[in-house]
Short mmCIF file of C-alpha atoms in Angstrom, two decimals:
data_model
loop_
_atom_site.label_atom_id
_atom_site.label_comp_id
_atom_site.label_asym_id
_atom_site.label_seq_id
_atom_site.Cartn_x
_atom_site.Cartn_y
_atom_site.Cartn_z
CA MET L 1 -8.18 -9.82 16.40
CA LYS L 2 -5.32 -12.00 15.45
CA PRO L 3 -1.94 -11.29 13.86
CA THR L 4 -2.66 -11.85 10.07
CA THR L 5 0.55 -13.90 8.57
CA LEU L 6 1.82 -14.30 5.06
CA ASN L 7 0.50 -16.75 3.35
CA HIS L 8 0.76 -17.46 -0.44
CA GLU L 9 -1.57 -18.82 -2.24
CA HIS L 10 -4.12 -18.55 -5.30
CA PRO L 11 -4.79 -13.89 -5.68
CA LYS L 12 -8.54 -15.17 -4.99
CA LEU L 13 -8.60 -16.58 -2.31
CA MET L 14 -5.52 -13.65 -0.79
CA GLU L 15 -8.30 -11.85 -1.35
CA ALA L 16 -11.03 -13.06 -0.29
CA ARG L 17 -9.21 -13.91 3.32
CA TYR L 18 -8.27 -9.75 3.27
CA ILE L 19 -11.52 -8.72 2.58
CA GLU L 20 -13.08 -11.21 5.33
CA GLU L 21 -10.81 -10.26 7.88
CA VAL L 22 -11.55 -6.33 7.24
CA ARG L 23 -14.85 -7.19 7.43
CA LYS L 24 -14.23 -8.05 11.51
CA MET L 25 -13.11 -5.28 11.89
CA THR L 26 -14.01 -2.25 14.10
CA PRO L 27 -14.00 1.31 12.25
CA GLN L 28 -11.13 2.34 14.58
CA GLN L 29 -8.94 -0.62 14.18
CA ARG L 30 -9.80 -0.21 9.77
CA PHE L 31 -9.21 3.87 9.53
CA GLU L 32 -5.91 3.05 12.38
CA LYS L 33 -4.70 0.63 9.89
CA LEU L 34 -5.38 3.05 7.47
CA MET L 35 -3.54 5.86 8.92
CA ALA L 36 0.10 2.99 9.52
CA ILE L 37 -0.34 3.59 5.55
CA ILE L 38 -0.30 6.57 4.91
CA GLU L 39 2.45 6.93 8.04
CA ILE L 40 4.23 4.27 5.89
CA SER L 41 3.45 5.19 3.00
CA TYR L 42 5.21 8.76 3.68
CA LEU L 43 8.54 7.36 4.61
CA LEU L 44 9.73 5.58 1.85
CA LYS L 45 8.51 8.88 -0.13
CA THR L 46 10.71 10.84 1.44
CA ALA L 47 13.24 8.70 2.89
CA LYS L 48 17.06 9.66 1.61
CA LYS L 49 17.78 7.15 -1.05
CA ILE L 50 21.31 5.69 -1.43
CA SER L 51 22.77 5.53 -3.87
CA LYS L 52 25.70 2.82 -4.28
#
């Protein structure tokens, strides 16, 4: 799987590209991506807030 690059295109094109990328992934890769998203979400939720 090649690394994803950031593009700023029309949302419909970005969604189609994302769907195609996910279809090419194996179930193991999908699971790993989901776990990474969950881990980042948890880290953001539990991070200390910086107050000024």
